[in-house]
Coordinates of C-alpha atoms and ligand atoms in Angstrom, one line a residue:
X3 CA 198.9 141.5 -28.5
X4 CA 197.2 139.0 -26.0
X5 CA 194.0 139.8 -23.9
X6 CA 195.1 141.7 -20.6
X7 CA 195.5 139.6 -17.5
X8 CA 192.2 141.9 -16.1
X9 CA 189.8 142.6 -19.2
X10 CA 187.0 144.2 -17.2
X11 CA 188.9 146.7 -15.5
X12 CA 191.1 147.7 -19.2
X13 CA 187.8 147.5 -20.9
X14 CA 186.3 150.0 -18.0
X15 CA 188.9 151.8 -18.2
X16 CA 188.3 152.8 -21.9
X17 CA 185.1 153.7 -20.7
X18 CA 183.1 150.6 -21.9
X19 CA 180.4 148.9 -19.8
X20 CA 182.0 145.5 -19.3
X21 CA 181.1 143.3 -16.6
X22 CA 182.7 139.7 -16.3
X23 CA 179.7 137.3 -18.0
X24 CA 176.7 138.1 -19.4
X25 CA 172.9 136.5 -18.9
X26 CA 171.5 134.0 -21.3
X27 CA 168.5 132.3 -21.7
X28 CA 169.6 128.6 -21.7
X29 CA 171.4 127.3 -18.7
X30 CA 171.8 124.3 -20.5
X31 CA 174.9 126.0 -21.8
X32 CA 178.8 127.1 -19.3
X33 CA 180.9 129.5 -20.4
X34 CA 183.4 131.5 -19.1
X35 CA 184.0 134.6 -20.9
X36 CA 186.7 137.2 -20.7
X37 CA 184.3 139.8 -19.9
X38 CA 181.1 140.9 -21.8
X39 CA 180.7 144.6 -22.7
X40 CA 177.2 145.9 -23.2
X41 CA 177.8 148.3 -25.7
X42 CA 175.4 151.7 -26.2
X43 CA 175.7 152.4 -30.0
X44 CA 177.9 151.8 -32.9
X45 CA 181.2 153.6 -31.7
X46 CA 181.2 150.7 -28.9
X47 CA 180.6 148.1 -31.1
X48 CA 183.9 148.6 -33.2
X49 CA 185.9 149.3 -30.8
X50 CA 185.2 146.1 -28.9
X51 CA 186.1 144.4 -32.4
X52 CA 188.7 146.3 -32.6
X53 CA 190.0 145.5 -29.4
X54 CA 188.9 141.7 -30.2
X55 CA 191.2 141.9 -33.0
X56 CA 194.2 143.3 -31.2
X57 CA 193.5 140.5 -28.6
X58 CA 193.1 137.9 -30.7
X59 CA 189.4 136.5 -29.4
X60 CA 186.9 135.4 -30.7
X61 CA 183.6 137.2 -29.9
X62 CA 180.2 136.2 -29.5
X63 CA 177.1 138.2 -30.2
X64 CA 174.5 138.7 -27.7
X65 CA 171.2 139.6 -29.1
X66 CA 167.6 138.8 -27.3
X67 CA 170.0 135.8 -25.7
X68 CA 167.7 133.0 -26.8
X69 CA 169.7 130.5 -28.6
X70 CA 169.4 127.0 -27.6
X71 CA 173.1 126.5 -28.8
X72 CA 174.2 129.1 -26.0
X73 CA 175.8 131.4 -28.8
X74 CA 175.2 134.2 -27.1
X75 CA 178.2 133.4 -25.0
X76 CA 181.7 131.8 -25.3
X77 CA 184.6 130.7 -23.5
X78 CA 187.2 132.4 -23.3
X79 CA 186.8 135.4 -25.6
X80 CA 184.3 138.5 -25.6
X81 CA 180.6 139.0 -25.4
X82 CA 179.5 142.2 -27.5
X83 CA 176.2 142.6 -25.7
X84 CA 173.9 144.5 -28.2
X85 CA 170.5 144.4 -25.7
X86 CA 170.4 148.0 -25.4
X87 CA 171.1 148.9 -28.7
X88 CA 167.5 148.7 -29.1
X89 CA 164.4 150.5 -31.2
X90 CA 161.7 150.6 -33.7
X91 CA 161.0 152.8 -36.5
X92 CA 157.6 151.9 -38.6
X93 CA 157.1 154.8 -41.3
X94 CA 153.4 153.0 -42.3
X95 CA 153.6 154.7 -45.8
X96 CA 156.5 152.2 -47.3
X97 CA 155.4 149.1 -44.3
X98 CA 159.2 149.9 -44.1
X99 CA 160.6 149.0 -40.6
X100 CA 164.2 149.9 -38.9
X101 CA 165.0 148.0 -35.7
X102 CA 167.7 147.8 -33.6
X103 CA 170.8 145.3 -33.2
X104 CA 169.2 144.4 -29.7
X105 CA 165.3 144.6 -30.4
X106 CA 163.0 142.0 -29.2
X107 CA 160.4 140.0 -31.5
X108 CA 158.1 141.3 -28.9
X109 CA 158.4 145.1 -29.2
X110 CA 158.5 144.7 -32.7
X111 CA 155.2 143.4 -33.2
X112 CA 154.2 146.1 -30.1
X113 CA 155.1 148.7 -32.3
X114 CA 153.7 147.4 -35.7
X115 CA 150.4 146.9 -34.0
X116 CA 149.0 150.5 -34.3
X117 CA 150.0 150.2 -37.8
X118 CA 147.8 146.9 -38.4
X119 CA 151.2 145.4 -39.8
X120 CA 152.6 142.5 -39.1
X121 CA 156.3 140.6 -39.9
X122 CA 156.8 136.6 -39.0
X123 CA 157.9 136.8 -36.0
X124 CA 158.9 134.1 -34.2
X125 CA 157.3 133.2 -30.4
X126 CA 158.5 133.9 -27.6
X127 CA 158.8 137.3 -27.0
X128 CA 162.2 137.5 -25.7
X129 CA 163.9 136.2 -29.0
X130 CA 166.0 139.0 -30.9
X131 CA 164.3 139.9 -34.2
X132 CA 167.7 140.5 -35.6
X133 CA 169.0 136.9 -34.3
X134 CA 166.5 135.6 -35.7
X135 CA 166.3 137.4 -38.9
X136 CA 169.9 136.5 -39.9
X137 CA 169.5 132.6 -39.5
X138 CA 166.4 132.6 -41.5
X139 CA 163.9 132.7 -38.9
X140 CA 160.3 130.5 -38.7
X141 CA 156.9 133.0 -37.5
X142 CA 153.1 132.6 -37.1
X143 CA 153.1 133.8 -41.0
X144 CA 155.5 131.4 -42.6
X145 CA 153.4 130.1 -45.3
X146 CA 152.2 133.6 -46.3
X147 CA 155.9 135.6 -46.0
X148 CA 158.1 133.0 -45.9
X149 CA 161.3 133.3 -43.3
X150 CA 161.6 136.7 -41.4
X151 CA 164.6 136.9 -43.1
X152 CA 162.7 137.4 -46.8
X153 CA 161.4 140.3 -45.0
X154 CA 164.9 142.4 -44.9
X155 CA 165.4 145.0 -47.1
X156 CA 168.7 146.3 -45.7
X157 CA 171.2 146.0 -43.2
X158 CA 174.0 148.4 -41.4
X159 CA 177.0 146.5 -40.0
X160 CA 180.2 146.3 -38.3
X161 CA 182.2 144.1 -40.1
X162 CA 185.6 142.0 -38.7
X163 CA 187.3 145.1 -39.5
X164 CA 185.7 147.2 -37.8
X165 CA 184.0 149.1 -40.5
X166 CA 180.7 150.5 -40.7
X167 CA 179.0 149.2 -44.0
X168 CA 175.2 149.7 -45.5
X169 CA 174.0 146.8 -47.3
X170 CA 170.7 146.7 -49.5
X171 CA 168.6 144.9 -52.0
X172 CA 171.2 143.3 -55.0
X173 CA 174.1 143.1 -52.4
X174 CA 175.6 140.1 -52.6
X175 CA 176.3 140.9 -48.5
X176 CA 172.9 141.2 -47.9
X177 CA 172.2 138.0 -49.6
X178 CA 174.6 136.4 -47.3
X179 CA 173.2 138.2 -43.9
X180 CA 170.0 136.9 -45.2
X181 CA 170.7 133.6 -43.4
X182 CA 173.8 133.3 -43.0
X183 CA 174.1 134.6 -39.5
X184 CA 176.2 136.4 -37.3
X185 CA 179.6 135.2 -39.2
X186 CA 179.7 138.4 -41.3
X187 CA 179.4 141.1 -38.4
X188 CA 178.0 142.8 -36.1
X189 CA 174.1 144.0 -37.2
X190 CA 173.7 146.9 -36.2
X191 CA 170.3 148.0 -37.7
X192 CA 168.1 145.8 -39.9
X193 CA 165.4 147.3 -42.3
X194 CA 162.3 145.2 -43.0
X195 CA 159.2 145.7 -45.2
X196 CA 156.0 144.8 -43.3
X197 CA 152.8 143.2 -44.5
X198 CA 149.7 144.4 -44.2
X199 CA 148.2 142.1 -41.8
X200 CA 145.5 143.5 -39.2
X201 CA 143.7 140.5 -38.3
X202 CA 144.2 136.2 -38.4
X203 CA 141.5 133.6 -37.7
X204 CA 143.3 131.3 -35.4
X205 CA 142.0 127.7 -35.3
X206 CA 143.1 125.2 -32.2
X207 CA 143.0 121.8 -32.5
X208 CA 143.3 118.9 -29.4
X209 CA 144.1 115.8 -30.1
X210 CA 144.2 113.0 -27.8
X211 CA 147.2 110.6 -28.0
X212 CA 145.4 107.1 -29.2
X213 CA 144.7 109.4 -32.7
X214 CA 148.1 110.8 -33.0
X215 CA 149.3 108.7 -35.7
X216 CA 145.9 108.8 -37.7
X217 CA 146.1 112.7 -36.9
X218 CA 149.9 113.2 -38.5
X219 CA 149.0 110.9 -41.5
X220 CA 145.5 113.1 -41.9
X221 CA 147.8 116.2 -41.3
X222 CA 150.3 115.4 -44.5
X223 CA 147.6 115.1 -46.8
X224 CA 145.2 118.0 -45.7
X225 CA 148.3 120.4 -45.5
X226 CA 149.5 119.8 -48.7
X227 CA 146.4 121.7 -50.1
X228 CA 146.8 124.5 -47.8
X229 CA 146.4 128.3 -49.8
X230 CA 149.6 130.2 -49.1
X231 CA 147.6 132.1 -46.3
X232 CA 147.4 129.4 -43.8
X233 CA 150.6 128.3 -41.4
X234 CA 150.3 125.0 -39.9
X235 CA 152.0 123.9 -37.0
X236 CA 151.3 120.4 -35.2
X237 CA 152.7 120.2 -31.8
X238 CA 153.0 117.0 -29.9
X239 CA 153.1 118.5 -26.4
X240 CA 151.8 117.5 -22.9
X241 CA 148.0 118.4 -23.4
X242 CA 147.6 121.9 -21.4
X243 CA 144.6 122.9 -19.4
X244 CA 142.7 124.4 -22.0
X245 CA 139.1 125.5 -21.9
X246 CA 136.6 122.1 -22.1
X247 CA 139.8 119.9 -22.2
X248 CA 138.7 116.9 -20.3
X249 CA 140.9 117.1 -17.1
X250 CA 142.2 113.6 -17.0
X251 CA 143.7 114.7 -20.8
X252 CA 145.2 118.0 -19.3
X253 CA 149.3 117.1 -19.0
X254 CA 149.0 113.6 -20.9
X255 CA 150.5 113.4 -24.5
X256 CA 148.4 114.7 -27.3
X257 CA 148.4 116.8 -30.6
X258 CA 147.9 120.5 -30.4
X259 CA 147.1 121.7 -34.1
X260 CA 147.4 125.4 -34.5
X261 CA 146.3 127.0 -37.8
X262 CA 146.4 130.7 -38.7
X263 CA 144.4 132.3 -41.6
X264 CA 145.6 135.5 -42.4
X265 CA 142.7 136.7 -44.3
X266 CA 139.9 136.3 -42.1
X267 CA 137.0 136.3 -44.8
X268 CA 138.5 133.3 -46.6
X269 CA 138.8 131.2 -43.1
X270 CA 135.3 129.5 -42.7
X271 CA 135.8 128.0 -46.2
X272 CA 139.4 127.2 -46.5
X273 CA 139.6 125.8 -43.2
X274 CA 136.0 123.7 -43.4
X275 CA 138.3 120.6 -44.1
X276 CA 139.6 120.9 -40.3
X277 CA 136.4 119.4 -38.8
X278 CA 137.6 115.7 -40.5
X279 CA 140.7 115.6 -38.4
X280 CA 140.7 112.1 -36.5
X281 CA 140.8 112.0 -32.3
X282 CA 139.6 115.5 -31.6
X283 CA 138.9 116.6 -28.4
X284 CA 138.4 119.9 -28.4
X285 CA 138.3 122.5 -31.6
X286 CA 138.0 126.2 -31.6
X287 CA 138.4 129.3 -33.6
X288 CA 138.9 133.2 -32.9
X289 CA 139.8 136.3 -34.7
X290 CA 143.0 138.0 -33.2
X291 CA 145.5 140.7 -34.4
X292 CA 148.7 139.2 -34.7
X293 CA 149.8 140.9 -31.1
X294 CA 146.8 139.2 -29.3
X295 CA 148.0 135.8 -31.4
X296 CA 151.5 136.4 -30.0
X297 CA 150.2 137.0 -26.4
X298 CA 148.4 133.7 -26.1
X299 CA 151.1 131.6 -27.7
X300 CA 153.7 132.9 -25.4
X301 CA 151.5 131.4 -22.5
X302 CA 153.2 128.1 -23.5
X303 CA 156.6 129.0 -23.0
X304 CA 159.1 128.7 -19.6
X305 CA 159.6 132.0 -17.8
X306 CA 162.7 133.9 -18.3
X307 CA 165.9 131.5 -17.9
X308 CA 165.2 127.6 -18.5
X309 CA 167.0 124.4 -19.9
X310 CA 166.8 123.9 -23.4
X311 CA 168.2 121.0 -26.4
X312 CA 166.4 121.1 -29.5
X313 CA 167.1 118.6 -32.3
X314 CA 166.0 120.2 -35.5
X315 CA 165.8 118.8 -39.6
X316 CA 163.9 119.4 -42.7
X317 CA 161.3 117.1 -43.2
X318 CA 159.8 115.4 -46.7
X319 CA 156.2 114.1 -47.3
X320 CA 155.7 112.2 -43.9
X321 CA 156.1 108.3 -44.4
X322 CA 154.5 105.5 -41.9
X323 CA 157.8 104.6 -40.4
X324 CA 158.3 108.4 -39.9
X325 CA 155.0 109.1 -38.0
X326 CA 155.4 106.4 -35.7
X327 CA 158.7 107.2 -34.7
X328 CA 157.7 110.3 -33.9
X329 CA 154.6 109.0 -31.9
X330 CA 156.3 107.0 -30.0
X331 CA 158.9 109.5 -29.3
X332 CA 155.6 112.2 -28.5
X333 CA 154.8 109.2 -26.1
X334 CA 157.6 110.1 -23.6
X335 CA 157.4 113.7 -23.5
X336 CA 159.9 114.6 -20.4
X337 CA 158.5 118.0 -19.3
X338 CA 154.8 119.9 -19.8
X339 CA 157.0 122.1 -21.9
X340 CA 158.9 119.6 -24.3
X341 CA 157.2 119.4 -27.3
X342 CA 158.3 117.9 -31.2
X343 CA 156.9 120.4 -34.0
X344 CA 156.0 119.5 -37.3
X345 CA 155.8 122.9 -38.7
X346 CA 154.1 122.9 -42.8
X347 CA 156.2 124.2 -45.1
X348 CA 155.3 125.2 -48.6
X349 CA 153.1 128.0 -49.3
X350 CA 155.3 131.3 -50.8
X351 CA 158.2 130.2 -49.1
X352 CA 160.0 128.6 -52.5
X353 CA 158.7 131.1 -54.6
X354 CA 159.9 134.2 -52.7
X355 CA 161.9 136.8 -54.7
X356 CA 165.1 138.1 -53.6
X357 CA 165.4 135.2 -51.3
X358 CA 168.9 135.1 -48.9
X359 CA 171.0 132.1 -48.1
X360 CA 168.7 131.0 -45.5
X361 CA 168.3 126.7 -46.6
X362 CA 165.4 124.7 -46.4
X363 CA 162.9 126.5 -48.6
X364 CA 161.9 123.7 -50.6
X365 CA 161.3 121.3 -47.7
X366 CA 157.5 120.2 -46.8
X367 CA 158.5 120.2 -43.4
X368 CA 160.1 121.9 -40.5
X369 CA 160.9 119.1 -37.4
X370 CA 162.0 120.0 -34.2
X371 CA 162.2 117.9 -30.8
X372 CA 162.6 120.6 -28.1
X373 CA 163.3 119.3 -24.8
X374 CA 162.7 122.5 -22.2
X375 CA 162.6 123.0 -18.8
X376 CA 162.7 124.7 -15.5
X377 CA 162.8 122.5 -12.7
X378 CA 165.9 120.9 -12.2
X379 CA 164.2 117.4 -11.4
X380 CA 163.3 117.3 -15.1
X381 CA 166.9 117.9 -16.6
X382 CA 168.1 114.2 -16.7
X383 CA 164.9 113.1 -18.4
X384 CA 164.9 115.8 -20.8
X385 CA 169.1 115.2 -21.8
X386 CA 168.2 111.6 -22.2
X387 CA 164.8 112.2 -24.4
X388 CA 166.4 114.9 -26.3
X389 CA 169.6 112.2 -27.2
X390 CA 166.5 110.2 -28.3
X391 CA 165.2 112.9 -30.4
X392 CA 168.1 113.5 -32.3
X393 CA 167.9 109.6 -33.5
X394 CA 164.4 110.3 -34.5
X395 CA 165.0 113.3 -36.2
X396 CA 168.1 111.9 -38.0
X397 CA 165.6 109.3 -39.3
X398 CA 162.7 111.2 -40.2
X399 CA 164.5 114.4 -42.0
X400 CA 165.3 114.7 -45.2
X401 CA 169.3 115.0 -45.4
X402 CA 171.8 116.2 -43.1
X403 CA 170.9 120.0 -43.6
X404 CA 169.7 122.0 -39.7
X405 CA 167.7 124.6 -39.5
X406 CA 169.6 127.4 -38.3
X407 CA 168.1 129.1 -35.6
X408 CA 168.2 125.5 -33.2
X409 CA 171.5 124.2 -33.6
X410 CA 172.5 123.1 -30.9
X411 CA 176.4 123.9 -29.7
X412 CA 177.5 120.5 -31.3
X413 CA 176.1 121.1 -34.4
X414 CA 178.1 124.7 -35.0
X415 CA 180.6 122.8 -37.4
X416 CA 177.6 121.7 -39.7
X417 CA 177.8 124.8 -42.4
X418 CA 178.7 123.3 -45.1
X419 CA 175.8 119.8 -45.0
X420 CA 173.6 122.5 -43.7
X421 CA 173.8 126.0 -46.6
X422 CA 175.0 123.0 -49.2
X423 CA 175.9 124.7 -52.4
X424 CA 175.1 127.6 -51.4
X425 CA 178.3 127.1 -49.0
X426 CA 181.2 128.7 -51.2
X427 CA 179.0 131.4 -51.9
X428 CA 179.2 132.5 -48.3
X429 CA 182.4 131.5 -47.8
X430 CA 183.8 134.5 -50.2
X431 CA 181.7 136.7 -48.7
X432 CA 182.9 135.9 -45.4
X433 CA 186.3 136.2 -47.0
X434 CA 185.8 140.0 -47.5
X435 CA 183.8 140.9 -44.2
X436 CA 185.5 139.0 -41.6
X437 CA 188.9 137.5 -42.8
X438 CA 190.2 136.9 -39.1
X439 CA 187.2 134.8 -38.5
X440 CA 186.6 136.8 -35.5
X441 CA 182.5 135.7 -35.7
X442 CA 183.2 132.2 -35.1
X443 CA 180.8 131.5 -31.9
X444 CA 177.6 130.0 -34.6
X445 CA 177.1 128.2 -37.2
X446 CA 180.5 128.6 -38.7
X447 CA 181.5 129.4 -42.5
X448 CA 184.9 129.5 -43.0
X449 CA 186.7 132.5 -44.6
X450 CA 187.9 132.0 -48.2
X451 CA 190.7 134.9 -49.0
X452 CA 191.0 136.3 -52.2
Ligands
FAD501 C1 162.4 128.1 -26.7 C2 162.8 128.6 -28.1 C3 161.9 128.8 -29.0 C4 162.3 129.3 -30.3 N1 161.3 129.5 -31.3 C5 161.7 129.9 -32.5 C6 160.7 130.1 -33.5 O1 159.5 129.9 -33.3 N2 161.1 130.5 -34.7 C7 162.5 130.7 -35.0 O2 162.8 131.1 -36.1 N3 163.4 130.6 -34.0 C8 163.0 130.2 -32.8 N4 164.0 130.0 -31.8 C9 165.4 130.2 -32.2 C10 165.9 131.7 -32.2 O3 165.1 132.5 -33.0 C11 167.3 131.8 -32.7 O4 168.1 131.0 -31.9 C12 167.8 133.2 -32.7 O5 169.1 133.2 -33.3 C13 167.9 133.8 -31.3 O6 168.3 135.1 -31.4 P1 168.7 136.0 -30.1 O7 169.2 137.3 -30.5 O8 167.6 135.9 -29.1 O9 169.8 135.0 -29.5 P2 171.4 135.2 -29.1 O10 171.7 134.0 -28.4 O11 171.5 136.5 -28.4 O12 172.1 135.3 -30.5 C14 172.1 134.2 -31.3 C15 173.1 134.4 -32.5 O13 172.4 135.4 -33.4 C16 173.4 136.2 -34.0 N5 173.1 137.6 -33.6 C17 172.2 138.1 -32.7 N6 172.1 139.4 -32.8 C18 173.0 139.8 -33.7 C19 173.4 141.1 -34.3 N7 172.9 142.2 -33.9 N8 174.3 141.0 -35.3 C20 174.8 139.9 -35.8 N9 174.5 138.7 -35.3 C21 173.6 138.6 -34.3 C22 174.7 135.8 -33.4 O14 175.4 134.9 -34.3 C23 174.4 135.1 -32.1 O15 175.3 134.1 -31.8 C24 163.6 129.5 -30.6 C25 164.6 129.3 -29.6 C26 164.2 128.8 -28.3 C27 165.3 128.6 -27.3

């Protein structure tokens, strides 16, 4: 049956909250839905598959909003809005945690504060935990917990057939959700397992930009003896106004190095190394809980609705060709909120047990060059410098794989060179969850049918 020639009114009519296009955060990305429904609970959910079905749409899922590829929205098919569907449950006995389809990173570290628990959650605070969860997912923890997605414990979902289904540890489903995205269904409640985690020591690090090149050559070898506790991340960023950063530095290129300890009496003498880095401006260091951590890092982020490409890769042992492209490319930095992250990999992450599909664990790095922005007047610079930073991540990474919470829209037909092997696998399961294809608006795995 094809879609009606009015969708919103039908879809109001059946008593669903459907308006004609839904909110997201890039506005790097057009699209002209049939209508977007905002669904209340799991009853709504299948029936807009259902009704997706019938139609035969695709549908897009539309979690915290907050992916740079725009997938949060579609042309010409329907938007099952899952932002109210949301909550969270900590019982602090098992660190078990149930959250909601449409529950923000933010209010899940809000309510595993109390608890002095923590998950790695991924900055900023508008990001959907379960978005995030299902394509892997990079926090302030990495090192320590690996992806968010190692985190999940279980999983309740509509599938493309509209059925409710419970998925748990030794599911070969869950394995697949682990990573594998939104292709499978709609999420519509995630169990995690929390780590006890009531305080980090935060290290930050400026770097001016003659030393960046010394600093990301110092970086690759200090890192690689990091103890699974400490997450890395250098950021070559505009230098922001800072406490006792010299002002003519504030808004010129530099290296921000950020380094979290998550066991705060080991700090001073893992981190004693940190005081050889080359070019330092300014260093400091404070205690936090991870909410506080989260508050001040979300300081660096535009406000609510911004432009957004990011060009993302794995990354090897950096090499001298590597850091200078990256230098040079760190030289040109279009907006104060661009920035190219060379996150450390490592740590648990290849170890983890009962990992998902989500690739990438045995990389040493995680690169991204994220062009952002607000003001118009900075969007043609930042298209053209992102263009540029594809070339230099293309150069630098280490094979063709993406890491699958930046795609970017261009990039959705890049399953199979991005989950390698690991491809076929999710292919069957895909097979069996959504055989229509209906979850097509990501990175997409094709259905096999048995
Ligand atoms: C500025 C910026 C910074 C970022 N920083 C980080 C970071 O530090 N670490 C990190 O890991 N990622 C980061 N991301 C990427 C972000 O985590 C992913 O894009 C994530 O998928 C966003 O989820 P969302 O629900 O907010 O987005 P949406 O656009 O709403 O959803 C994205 C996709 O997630 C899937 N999805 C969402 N909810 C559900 C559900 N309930 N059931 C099934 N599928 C669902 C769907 O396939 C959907 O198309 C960043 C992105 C931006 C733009």
């Amino acid at each position: 049956m094809p879609a009606p020639e009015n969708p919103v009114a039908e879809l109001r009519a059946a008593s669903l909250d459907a308006v004609r296009d839904v909110v997201i955060a890039n506005t790097e990305t057009r699209a002209d839905p049939l209508a977007a429904v905002r669904c209340g609970g799991v009853d709504d959910v299948r029936r807009v598959v259902g009704l997706a079905a019938s139609w035969e749409v695709p549908l897009a899922i539309r979690g915290g909003g907050y992916s740079a590829g725009g997938f949060g929205t579609l042309d010409g098919g329907l938007v099952l809005d899952v932002s109210k569907m949301t909550g969270v449950v900590v019982d602090p006995s098992t660190r078990r945690v149930r959250v909601g389809a449409g529950t923000t990173t933010g209010a899940v570290e809000e309510a595993l504060a109390p608890h002095g628990l923590a998950l790695t959650l991924p900055v900023p605070n508008r990001i959907g935990l379960v978005g995030a969860a299902l394509l892997g997912g990079v926090g302030v923890f990495v090192r320590k917990l690996g992806y968010v997605s190692d985190a999940v414990v279980g999983a309740t979902v509509v599938t493309g057939t509209a059925e409710t289904r419970r998925f748990d540890r030794g599911d070969e489903e869950l394995w697949a959700l682990k990573g594998g995205g939104g292709n499978f269904g709609v999420v519509t409640e995630l169990e995690l397992e929390a780590a006890p985690i009531p305080r980090a020591v935060v290290h930050q690090v400026v770097i001016g930009q003659e030393a960046i090149a010394d600093a990301l050559q110092w970086y690759d070898g200090w890192s690689a003896g990091l103890p699974d506790d400490v997450t890395a991340v250098a950021m070559l960023r505009a230098i922001p106004p800072l406490p006792d950063v010299p002002a003519d530095r504030v808004g010129r290129p530099g290296m921000l190095l950020t380094v979290i300890h998550a066991d705060p009496a080991r700090a001073e003498t893992d981190l004693a190394r940190l005081a050889a880095a080359p070019g330092v401006l300014v260093s400091s260091a404070r205690a936090a809980t991870p909410l506080e951590l989260r508050m001040s890092m979300e300081r660096g982020f535009p406000a609510e609705r911004f432009g957004a490409i990011i060009r993302s890769g794995w990354g090897a042992q950096l090499t001298e060709p590597g850091i200078a492209a990256l230098t040079e490319l760190a030289g040109r930095m279009p907006s104060t909120a661009s920035a190219i992250e060379v996150v450390r990999m490592g740590g648990a992450i290849p170890g983890i047990a009962d990992a998902g599909s989500a690739p990438g664990r045995h990389a040493d790095y995680l690169l991204n060059a994220m062009a952002l922005w607000t003001d118009d007047a900075e969007a043609e610079g930042c298209r053209a410098w992102a263009e540029h930073g594809r070339e230099v991540i293309h150069a630098v990474r280490d094979g063709d794989a993406l890491v699958p919470g930046f795609i970017s829209e261009d990039e959705a037909g890049m399953a199979r060179e991005t989950y390698g092997d690991d491809y076929a696998r999710l292919a069957a399961v895909k097979g069996r969850l959504d055989p229509a294809n209906l979850f097509r608006r990501n990175l997409v795995v094709e259905p096999v049918l048995r």
